[in-house]
Coordinates of C-alpha atoms and ligand atoms in Angstrom, one line a residue:
M286 CA -17.4 55.2 3.5
Y287 CA -15.4 56.5 6.4
D288 CA -15.8 59.9 8.0
V289 CA -12.0 60.0 8.7
V290 CA -9.0 58.0 7.5
I291 CA -5.8 58.7 9.4
I292 CA -2.4 57.9 7.9
G293 CA 0.2 57.2 10.6
S294 CA -0.3 55.9 14.1
G295 CA 2.1 58.0 16.2
P296 CA 0.9 60.2 19.0
G297 CA -0.7 62.5 16.5
G298 CA -2.5 59.9 14.5
Y299 CA -3.7 57.5 17.2
V300 CA -4.9 60.4 19.5
A301 CA -6.7 61.9 16.5
A302 CA -8.4 58.5 15.9
I303 CA -9.6 58.2 19.5
R304 CA -11.0 61.8 19.5
C305 CA -12.7 61.2 16.1
A306 CA -14.3 58.0 17.5
Q307 CA -15.4 59.8 20.7
L308 CA -17.1 62.4 18.5
G309 CA -19.0 59.6 16.7
L310 CA -17.0 59.7 13.4
K311 CA -16.4 56.4 11.6
T312 CA -12.7 56.2 11.7
A313 CA -9.9 54.1 10.2
I314 CA -6.1 54.4 10.9
I315 CA -3.3 53.1 8.6
E316 CA 0.1 52.2 9.9
K317 CA 2.9 50.8 7.7
Y318 CA 4.7 49.0 10.6
N319 CA 3.4 46.0 12.5
T320 CA 3.1 47.9 15.7
L321 CA 1.1 51.1 16.5
G322 CA 2.5 54.1 18.3
G323 CA 4.9 55.6 15.7
T324 CA 8.3 57.1 16.5
C325 CA 7.3 58.1 20.0
L326 CA 6.3 54.7 21.3
N327 CA 8.6 52.5 19.2
V328 CA 11.9 54.4 18.7
G329 CA 11.5 57.7 20.5
C330 CA 10.0 59.0 23.8
I331 CA 9.2 55.7 25.5
P332 CA 12.4 53.6 24.8
S333 CA 14.7 56.5 25.4
K334 CA 13.1 57.2 28.8
A335 CA 13.2 53.5 29.7
L336 CA 17.0 53.5 29.0
L337 CA 17.4 56.9 30.8
D338 CA 15.7 55.5 33.9
S339 CA 17.7 52.3 33.9
S340 CA 21.0 54.1 33.4
E341 CA 20.1 56.6 36.1
H342 CA 19.6 53.7 38.6
F343 CA 22.9 52.3 37.6
Y344 CA 24.6 55.7 37.9
N345 CA 23.1 56.4 41.3
A346 CA 24.1 52.9 42.5
T347 CA 27.7 53.4 41.4
H348 CA 28.1 57.2 42.3
H349 CA 25.6 58.2 45.0
F350 CA 24.5 55.3 47.1
A351 CA 27.6 55.3 49.2
E352 CA 27.0 58.9 50.3
H353 CA 23.5 57.9 51.3
G354 CA 25.0 55.1 53.5
I355 CA 24.0 52.3 51.2
E356 CA 26.8 49.9 50.4
V357 CA 26.5 47.8 47.4
N358 CA 29.4 45.8 46.1
G359 CA 30.0 44.4 42.6
V360 CA 27.3 46.5 40.8
K361 CA 27.4 45.6 37.1
A362 CA 25.3 46.8 34.2
N363 CA 23.5 43.9 32.5
F364 CA 23.0 45.7 29.2
T365 CA 21.1 42.8 27.6
Q366 CA 18.6 42.9 30.4
M367 CA 18.3 46.7 30.1
I368 CA 17.5 46.5 26.4
Q369 CA 15.1 43.6 27.1
R370 CA 13.2 45.6 29.7
K371 CA 13.1 48.6 27.3
N372 CA 11.7 46.3 24.6
E373 CA 9.0 45.0 27.0
V374 CA 8.0 48.6 28.0
V375 CA 7.7 49.4 24.3
S376 CA 5.8 46.3 23.5
Q377 CA 3.3 46.9 26.4
T378 CA 2.8 50.5 25.4
C379 CA 2.2 49.7 21.7
S380 CA -0.2 47.0 22.7
G381 CA -2.0 49.6 24.8
V382 CA -2.6 51.7 21.6
K383 CA -4.0 48.6 19.9
Y384 CA -6.3 48.1 22.8
L385 CA -7.5 51.7 22.6
M386 CA -8.2 51.4 18.9
D387 CA -10.3 48.3 19.5
K388 CA -12.1 49.8 22.5
N389 CA -13.0 52.9 20.4
K390 CA -14.0 50.7 17.4
I391 CA -11.4 52.2 15.1
E392 CA -10.5 50.1 12.2
V393 CA -6.7 49.5 11.9
F394 CA -5.1 48.7 8.5
Q395 CA -1.5 47.6 8.3
G396 CA 0.2 48.8 5.2
I397 CA 1.4 51.9 3.4
G398 CA -1.3 54.6 3.0
S399 CA -1.2 56.5 -0.3
F400 CA -3.6 59.0 -1.9
V401 CA -5.5 57.9 -5.0
N402 CA -7.4 61.1 -4.8
S403 CA -8.7 63.4 -2.0
T404 CA -11.4 60.9 -0.9
T405 CA -9.7 57.6 -1.7
V406 CA -6.7 56.2 0.2
S407 CA -5.0 53.0 -0.8
V408 CA -3.4 50.6 1.7
T409 CA -0.6 48.5 0.2
S410 CA 0.5 45.5 2.3
S411 CA 1.8 42.0 1.7
E412 CA -1.8 41.0 1.4
G413 CA -2.4 43.3 -1.6
V414 CA -4.0 46.7 -2.1
K415 CA -7.3 47.9 -0.5
E416 CA -9.0 51.2 -1.2
L417 CA -10.7 53.1 1.5
Q418 CA -13.3 55.8 0.7
T419 CA -13.5 58.7 3.1
K420 CA -14.9 62.2 3.7
H421 CA -11.7 63.4 5.5
V422 CA -8.1 62.4 5.7
I423 CA -5.6 63.3 8.4
I424 CA -1.9 63.0 7.5
A425 CA 0.1 62.1 10.6
T426 CA 3.2 60.5 9.0
G427 CA 5.7 62.0 11.3
S428 CA 9.4 62.4 10.8
K429 CA 12.7 60.5 10.3
P430 CA 16.3 61.2 11.4
N431 CA 18.0 63.9 9.4
F432 CA 21.7 63.8 8.3
F433 CA 24.1 65.6 6.0
P434 CA 26.3 64.1 3.2
S435 CA 29.4 64.3 5.5
M436 CA 27.7 62.0 8.1
V437 CA 25.6 59.3 6.3
P438 CA 24.5 56.7 8.8
D439 CA 25.2 53.1 7.8
K440 CA 23.1 52.0 10.8
K441 CA 26.0 49.7 12.0
R442 CA 28.7 51.9 13.5
I443 CA 27.4 55.3 12.2
I444 CA 24.0 55.2 13.8
T445 CA 20.8 57.2 14.4
S446 CA 18.7 57.3 17.6
T447 CA 16.9 54.2 16.4
E448 CA 20.0 52.0 16.5
A449 CA 21.3 53.8 19.6
L450 CA 18.2 52.5 21.4
S451 CA 19.0 48.9 20.6
L452 CA 22.8 48.4 20.7
S453 CA 24.1 45.0 21.6
E454 CA 26.9 46.4 23.7
I455 CA 27.8 49.5 25.8
P456 CA 30.3 51.4 23.6
K457 CA 33.7 52.0 25.2
K458 CA 33.6 55.3 23.3
L459 CA 30.7 57.1 21.6
I460 CA 30.9 60.2 19.5
V461 CA 27.6 62.1 19.2
I462 CA 27.2 64.6 16.4
G463 CA 24.7 67.2 17.5
G464 CA 24.3 68.6 21.1
G465 CA 20.5 68.8 20.8
V466 CA 17.8 66.9 22.6
I467 CA 18.6 63.4 21.3
G468 CA 22.4 63.8 21.6
L469 CA 22.1 64.9 25.2
E470 CA 19.6 62.3 26.3
L471 CA 21.2 59.3 24.6
G472 CA 24.7 60.7 25.4
S473 CA 23.6 60.7 29.0
V474 CA 22.4 57.1 28.9
Y475 CA 25.8 55.8 27.6
A476 CA 27.9 58.2 29.8
R477 CA 26.1 56.9 32.9
L478 CA 26.8 53.3 31.8
G479 CA 30.5 54.1 31.5
S480 CA 31.0 55.0 27.9
E481 CA 33.4 57.9 27.1
V482 CA 31.0 60.3 25.3
E483 CA 32.2 63.2 23.2
V484 CA 29.7 65.6 21.6
I485 CA 30.5 67.5 18.4
E486 CA 28.3 70.6 18.1
N487 CA 28.6 73.0 15.2
S488 CA 27.3 76.0 17.2
S489 CA 28.9 77.6 20.2
T490 CA 26.3 76.4 22.8
L491 CA 24.0 73.5 23.8
L492 CA 20.3 73.8 23.1
G493 CA 20.5 77.1 21.2
M494 CA 16.7 77.3 20.9
M495 CA 16.2 77.5 24.7
D496 CA 16.9 80.3 27.1
A497 CA 20.6 81.0 26.9
S498 CA 21.1 80.4 30.7
I499 CA 20.0 76.7 30.2
G500 CA 22.6 75.6 27.7
K501 CA 25.5 77.0 29.7
E502 CA 24.4 75.5 33.0
L503 CA 23.6 72.1 31.4
A504 CA 27.0 71.9 29.8
K505 CA 28.6 72.5 33.2
I506 CA 26.5 69.7 34.8
L507 CA 27.0 67.2 32.0
K508 CA 30.7 67.8 31.9
K509 CA 30.8 66.7 35.6
E510 CA 28.9 63.5 34.5
G511 CA 31.8 62.9 32.1
L512 CA 30.5 64.1 28.8
K513 CA 33.0 66.1 26.7
F514 CA 31.9 68.8 24.3
H515 CA 33.5 70.1 21.1
F516 CA 31.7 73.4 20.3
D517 CA 32.1 75.3 17.0
H518 CA 33.2 72.1 15.2
Q519 CA 32.2 71.4 11.6
V520 CA 32.1 67.7 10.7
Q521 CA 34.0 67.0 7.5
G522 CA 33.4 63.2 7.3
V523 CA 32.6 60.0 9.3
V524 CA 34.0 56.7 8.2
N525 CA 33.1 53.1 9.5
T526 CA 36.6 51.5 9.7
G527 CA 35.2 48.0 10.6
D528 CA 35.0 47.9 14.4
K529 CA 35.4 51.7 14.9
T530 CA 34.4 55.0 13.4
T531 CA 36.6 57.9 12.6
V532 CA 35.1 61.4 12.6
T533 CA 37.0 64.3 11.1
A534 CA 36.0 67.8 12.0
T535 CA 37.5 71.3 11.8
D536 CA 37.5 73.6 14.9
K537 CA 36.9 77.4 14.9
K538 CA 40.5 78.1 13.9
G539 CA 40.3 75.7 11.0
N540 CA 42.4 73.0 12.7
T541 CA 41.5 69.4 11.8
V542 CA 40.4 67.2 14.7
T543 CA 40.2 63.4 14.3
L544 CA 38.1 61.4 16.8
E545 CA 37.9 57.6 16.9
S546 CA 35.1 55.8 18.6
D547 CA 33.2 52.5 18.6
Y548 CA 30.0 54.1 17.4
C549 CA 29.1 57.6 16.0
L550 CA 25.5 58.7 16.8
V551 CA 24.2 61.3 14.2
A552 CA 21.7 63.5 16.0
V553 CA 21.4 66.7 14.0
G554 CA 17.6 67.0 13.9
R555 CA 14.7 65.2 12.2
K556 CA 12.9 65.8 8.9
A557 CA 9.2 65.5 8.0
F558 CA 8.4 62.2 6.4
T559 CA 6.0 62.2 3.3
D560 CA 7.6 59.4 1.1
G561 CA 5.1 57.2 -0.6
L562 CA 2.0 59.3 0.4
G563 CA 1.3 60.2 -3.2
L564 CA 0.9 63.9 -2.3
D565 CA 1.4 64.8 -6.0
K566 CA -2.1 63.3 -6.7
L567 CA -3.5 66.1 -4.6
G568 CA -1.2 68.8 -6.0
I569 CA 0.4 69.2 -2.5
T570 CA 4.2 70.0 -2.6
P571 CA 6.1 69.8 0.6
N572 CA 7.9 73.0 1.5
N573 CA 11.8 73.4 1.4
R574 CA 12.0 71.7 4.9
G575 CA 9.9 68.7 3.6
Q576 CA 6.9 69.8 5.7
I577 CA 3.3 69.8 4.6
E578 CA 2.0 73.4 4.6
V579 CA -1.3 73.9 6.6
N580 CA -3.5 76.8 7.5
D581 CA -4.6 77.7 11.1
R582 CA -7.2 74.9 11.0
L583 CA -4.4 72.5 10.0
Q584 CA -6.0 72.0 6.6
T585 CA -3.7 71.5 3.6
I586 CA -4.6 73.2 0.3
V587 CA -7.1 70.4 -0.2
P588 CA -9.8 71.3 2.4
N589 CA -10.8 67.8 3.5
V590 CA -7.2 66.8 3.9
Y591 CA -5.5 67.8 7.2
A592 CA -1.9 67.3 8.5
I593 CA -0.6 67.2 12.1
G594 CA 2.5 66.5 14.2
D595 CA 6.1 66.2 13.0
V596 CA 5.1 66.4 9.4
I597 CA 4.0 70.0 9.7
K598 CA 5.7 73.1 11.1
G599 CA 6.4 73.6 14.8
M600 CA 8.1 71.7 17.6
M601 CA 8.7 68.0 17.0
L602 CA 7.1 66.8 20.2
A603 CA 4.7 64.1 21.0
H604 CA 2.4 66.3 23.1
K605 CA 2.2 68.9 20.3
A606 CA 1.2 66.1 17.9
E607 CA -1.4 64.9 20.3
E608 CA -2.9 68.4 20.8
E609 CA -3.1 68.8 17.0
G610 CA -4.8 65.4 16.7
V611 CA -7.6 66.4 19.1
F612 CA -7.8 69.8 17.4
V613 CA -8.3 68.4 13.9
A614 CA -10.8 65.8 15.1
E615 CA -12.9 68.6 16.8
C616 CA -12.6 70.8 13.7
I617 CA -13.9 67.9 11.5
A618 CA -16.8 67.5 14.0
G619 CA -17.7 71.1 13.6
Q620 CA -16.3 72.4 16.9
K621 CA -14.0 75.4 17.4
P622 CA -11.0 74.2 19.3
H623 CA -7.9 76.1 20.2
I624 CA -4.2 75.3 20.7
N625 CA -2.0 77.8 22.7
Y626 CA 1.3 77.1 20.8
N627 CA 3.1 79.6 23.1
L628 CA 2.5 77.3 26.1
I629 CA 3.7 73.9 24.8
P630 CA 6.3 72.9 27.4
G631 CA 9.6 71.4 26.3
V632 CA 11.4 68.9 28.5
I633 CA 14.8 67.3 28.2
Y634 CA 15.2 64.2 30.3
T635 CA 18.8 64.6 31.3
W636 CA 19.5 64.5 35.0
P637 CA 18.8 67.0 36.3
E638 CA 15.9 67.5 33.9
V639 CA 15.5 70.6 31.8
A640 CA 12.1 72.2 31.2
S641 CA 10.8 75.3 29.6
V642 CA 7.6 77.1 28.8
G643 CA 6.8 80.4 27.2
K644 CA 9.3 82.9 25.9
T645 CA 13.0 83.0 26.5
E646 CA 14.7 86.2 27.9
E647 CA 16.4 86.6 24.5
E648 CA 13.1 86.5 22.6
L649 CA 11.5 89.0 24.9
K650 CA 14.4 91.4 24.6
A651 CA 14.4 91.1 20.8
A652 CA 10.7 91.9 20.9
G653 CA 11.4 95.1 23.0
I654 CA 9.5 93.8 26.0
E655 CA 10.9 95.0 29.4
V656 CA 11.1 92.2 31.9
N657 CA 11.8 91.3 35.5
V658 CA 13.8 88.1 36.1
G659 CA 13.8 85.9 39.2
N660 CA 16.4 83.2 39.5
F661 CA 16.5 80.7 42.3
P662 CA 19.4 78.2 42.7
I663 CA 18.2 74.7 43.5
K664 CA 21.0 74.2 46.0
A665 CA 19.2 76.6 48.3
L666 CA 16.3 74.2 48.8
G667 CA 16.1 72.0 51.8
R668 CA 14.5 69.2 49.8
A669 CA 17.3 69.3 47.3
R670 CA 19.9 69.0 50.0
A671 CA 18.0 66.1 51.6
S672 CA 18.0 64.2 48.3
M673 CA 21.5 65.5 47.3
D674 CA 20.1 66.7 43.9
T675 CA 21.3 70.3 44.2
S676 CA 22.2 71.3 40.6
G677 CA 20.3 73.8 38.6
F678 CA 18.0 76.7 39.0
I679 CA 14.5 78.0 38.2
K680 CA 14.1 81.2 36.2
V681 CA 10.9 83.2 36.1
I682 CA 10.5 86.0 33.6
S683 CA 7.7 88.4 34.0
D684 CA 6.5 91.6 32.2
K685 CA 8.0 94.6 33.9
T686 CA 4.8 96.6 33.7
T687 CA 2.0 94.0 34.3
D688 CA 4.0 91.3 36.2
E689 CA 2.4 88.6 33.9
V690 CA 4.7 85.6 33.7
L691 CA 6.0 85.3 30.2
G692 CA 8.5 82.5 30.5
V693 CA 9.7 79.9 33.0
H694 CA 13.0 77.9 32.4
M695 CA 14.4 75.4 34.7
I696 CA 17.2 72.8 35.3
S697 CA 16.2 70.8 38.3
A698 CA 15.5 67.3 39.6
R699 CA 11.8 66.7 38.7
A700 CA 11.6 69.7 36.3
A701 CA 9.7 67.6 33.8
D702 CA 6.7 67.6 36.2
L703 CA 7.4 70.9 37.9
I704 CA 7.0 72.8 34.6
M705 CA 3.3 72.1 34.5
E706 CA 2.7 74.4 37.5
A707 CA 4.2 77.2 35.4
A708 CA 2.2 76.2 32.3
V709 CA -1.1 76.2 34.2
A710 CA -0.3 79.5 35.8
M711 CA 0.6 81.0 32.4
E712 CA -2.6 79.6 30.7
Y713 CA -4.6 81.6 33.3
R714 CA -2.2 84.6 32.7
A715 CA -1.0 84.6 36.3
S716 CA 1.4 87.2 37.5
A717 CA 4.7 86.4 39.3
E718 CA 3.0 87.7 42.4
D719 CA 0.1 85.2 42.0
I720 CA 2.6 82.3 41.9
A721 CA 4.6 83.8 44.8
R722 CA 1.4 84.1 47.0
I723 CA 0.4 80.5 46.5
C724 CA 1.4 78.3 49.5
H725 CA 3.8 75.7 48.2
P726 CA 4.4 72.5 50.2
H727 CA 7.6 72.2 52.2
P728 CA 10.0 70.6 51.6
T729 CA 9.5 70.2 47.8
Y730 CA 11.2 71.3 44.6
S731 CA 8.1 73.3 43.8
E732 CA 9.3 75.9 46.4
A733 CA 12.0 76.9 44.0
L734 CA 9.3 78.1 41.5
K735 CA 7.7 80.2 44.3
E736 CA 11.1 81.6 45.3
A737 CA 12.0 82.5 41.6
A738 CA 8.6 84.2 41.3
L739 CA 9.3 86.1 44.5
G740 CA 12.6 87.1 42.9
A741 CA 10.8 88.4 39.8
T742 CA 8.5 90.6 41.9
G743 CA 11.5 92.5 43.3
N744 CA 14.2 90.6 45.0
R745 CA 11.8 89.1 47.6
A746 CA 13.1 85.5 47.5
L747 CA 13.2 84.3 51.1
H748 CA 16.0 81.6 51.0
V749 CA 18.9 83.3 49.1
Ligands
FAD286 P1 5.4 59.7 14.4 O1 5.4 59.4 15.8 O2 6.7 59.8 13.7 O3 4.4 58.7 13.7 C1 4.2 58.6 12.3 C2 3.8 57.2 11.9 O4 3.3 57.3 10.6 C3 4.9 56.2 12.0 O5 4.4 55.1 12.7 C4 5.1 55.8 10.5 O6 5.5 54.4 10.4 C5 3.7 56.0 9.9 N1 3.7 56.3 8.5 C6 4.5 57.1 7.8 N2 4.1 57.1 6.5 C7 3.1 56.2 6.4 C8 2.3 55.8 5.3 N3 2.5 56.3 4.1 N4 1.4 54.8 5.6 C9 1.2 54.3 6.8 N5 1.9 54.7 7.9 C10 2.9 55.7 7.7 N6 8.8 63.9 22.0 C11 8.4 64.3 23.2 O7 7.4 65.0 23.3 N7 9.0 63.8 24.3 C12 10.0 63.0 24.3 O8 10.5 62.5 25.3 C13 10.6 62.6 23.0 N8 11.6 61.8 22.9 C14 12.1 61.4 21.7 C15 13.2 60.6 21.6 C16 13.7 60.2 20.4 C17 14.9 59.3 20.4 C18 13.0 60.6 19.2 C19 13.5 60.2 17.9 C20 11.9 61.4 19.3 C21 11.5 61.9 20.5 N9 10.4 62.7 20.6 C22 9.9 63.1 21.9 C23 9.7 63.2 19.5 C24 8.4 62.4 19.2 O9 8.7 61.1 19.1 C25 7.7 63.0 18.0 O10 7.5 64.4 18.1 C26 6.3 62.3 17.8 O11 6.5 60.9 17.7 C27 5.6 62.8 16.5 O12 4.4 62.2 16.4 P2 3.7 62.0 15.0 O13 2.4 61.3 15.3 O14 3.7 63.3 14.3 O15 4.7 61.1 14.1
NAI287 P1 17.8 69.0 17.8 O1 17.3 70.0 16.8 O2 17.3 69.0 19.1 O3 19.4 69.1 17.9 C1 20.2 69.1 16.8 C2 21.6 69.6 17.2 O4 22.5 69.3 16.2 C3 21.6 71.1 17.4 O5 22.2 71.5 18.6 C4 22.3 71.7 16.2 O6 23.0 72.9 16.4 C5 23.3 70.5 15.9 N1 23.7 70.4 14.6 C6 23.0 70.6 13.4 N2 23.8 70.3 12.3 C7 25.0 70.0 12.8 C8 26.2 69.6 12.2 N3 26.4 69.5 10.9 N4 27.3 69.3 13.0 C9 27.2 69.3 14.4 N5 26.0 69.7 15.0 C10 25.0 70.0 14.2 O7 17.6 67.6 17.1 P2 17.7 66.1 17.6 O8 18.4 66.1 18.9 O9 18.1 65.3 16.5 O10 16.2 65.8 17.9 C11 15.2 65.8 16.9 C12 13.8 66.2 17.4 O11 13.3 65.2 18.3 C13 13.9 67.4 18.2 O12 13.3 68.5 17.5 C14 13.1 67.2 19.5 O13 12.0 68.0 19.6 C15 12.6 65.7 19.3 N6 13.0 65.1 20.6 C16 12.4 65.4 21.7 C17 12.8 64.9 22.9 C18 12.1 65.4 24.2 O14 11.1 66.1 24.1 N7 12.7 65.1 25.3 C19 13.8 63.9 23.0 C20 14.4 63.6 21.8 C21 14.0 64.1 20.6

């Protein structure tokens, strides 16, 4: 008899397993694929960042080295090597999870996990069916790419992020449907490698869920990098014509637009994945978004069955899944953990990076909260001029009455790491004045956060 059986080994599942084991719970984890790590390690965060980093090196070598006085001739992208390196990074990272499972004495079962009842989970693999008895179950089965009937991926020319991470050639032209996180990250990869990239977005901006200032600025920056955007376009159909794809869409005025490309990447969101779990055996019905409903302890309607990560509501982010994994393990062990969902940072790994934590200005206005806003342009930083990464800004939003920082939004080199200063400050309910009074090292990008905080406390920024 196990204390906990976890179905799915993504960042939600494997982190939950480690925390359960640390707390002395006898733990098993079931994964249907041969490698552990889920979407994030196999076909998500890690491979996309590996290709983003490689393509950024290539882009810098071909666009920026000369300005720095570095002359390199005959720079070529060896795409086969890029994909090979990405595969090695993935393989090492997934092996790392296996090592952690063994180290923590977590039993790993390869196969499809399915409920027999609330305390019995079957594992079906090529070796047959095993049944595991358990006191608790954590469902961590994640998500899959979403698509609409007008854009069904054939995984050859009409592709999802999974295929886009393992193409055999750099497309001459790539159409991306969806100007969201995946579209912009993978669109950036191929644009940097020389593909002509056009993004079809059905709304009027990029990244509509973020502070409105971000989408506008990022579109400007990415246009300079060569991406082309078609906003307010509704896709009518996508066809694989053999060695090309044809996308038909209608623009705002109802005109038909036809775009031809080597590949069409469909990146219009992801959907919770529960196929084959046998949820009906427990009387659990996914909601109309396919998600499993949970209460504030992340319990399903069956109290000993929990669900975490992409398969439940909330942001589809690896670190959100991880926090929920730890949270549920601690709940099962009788502790009283807490997650501050307001302070889960979001990062988009374009260059410059985009990062955000807390509320947007639009959300605060809608809630009737009066705010002060400090905005600092990155180009005013000495460090940025030294490295020639001058695009973007940092925006600090604070409460007009109390000066508490309520949101920080940034486009900047190194924003992915910078955002954590804001998150830590906000966790401790810092004021803009608190951040502004902390001595920041010079010359660094972090000075832009201090300057934006000074701006929010009443136009006191020093370098604009
Ligand atoms: P998943 O990682 O999806 O893992 C679920 C696992 O469950 C899978 O391994 C699946 O095979 C397994 N499974 C499903 N059903 C069963 C079953 N019945 N039996 C056994 N096993 C089963 N997030 C970030 O925070 N940062 C990023 O930079 C980032 N980049 C991304 C890039 C891309 C291209 C994509 C697609 C996603 C990215 N994400 C990123 C999102 C991130 O990958 C997910 O939020 C995260 O993986 C969710 O974790 P999870 O544990 O809930 O599910
Ligand atoms: P997304 O929700 O970020 O973006 C989807 C985009 O497609 C939106 O801009 C939306 O307006 C647009 N869209 C929707 N329907 C459309 C249609 N019919 N035609 C044209 N455009 C349409 O989803 P995405 O990019 O697929 O990513 C899925 C999830 O993966 C995200 O929720 C994200 O959290 C996660 N992810 C996170 C990353 C990170 O943290 N850096 C990187 C990649 C993915």
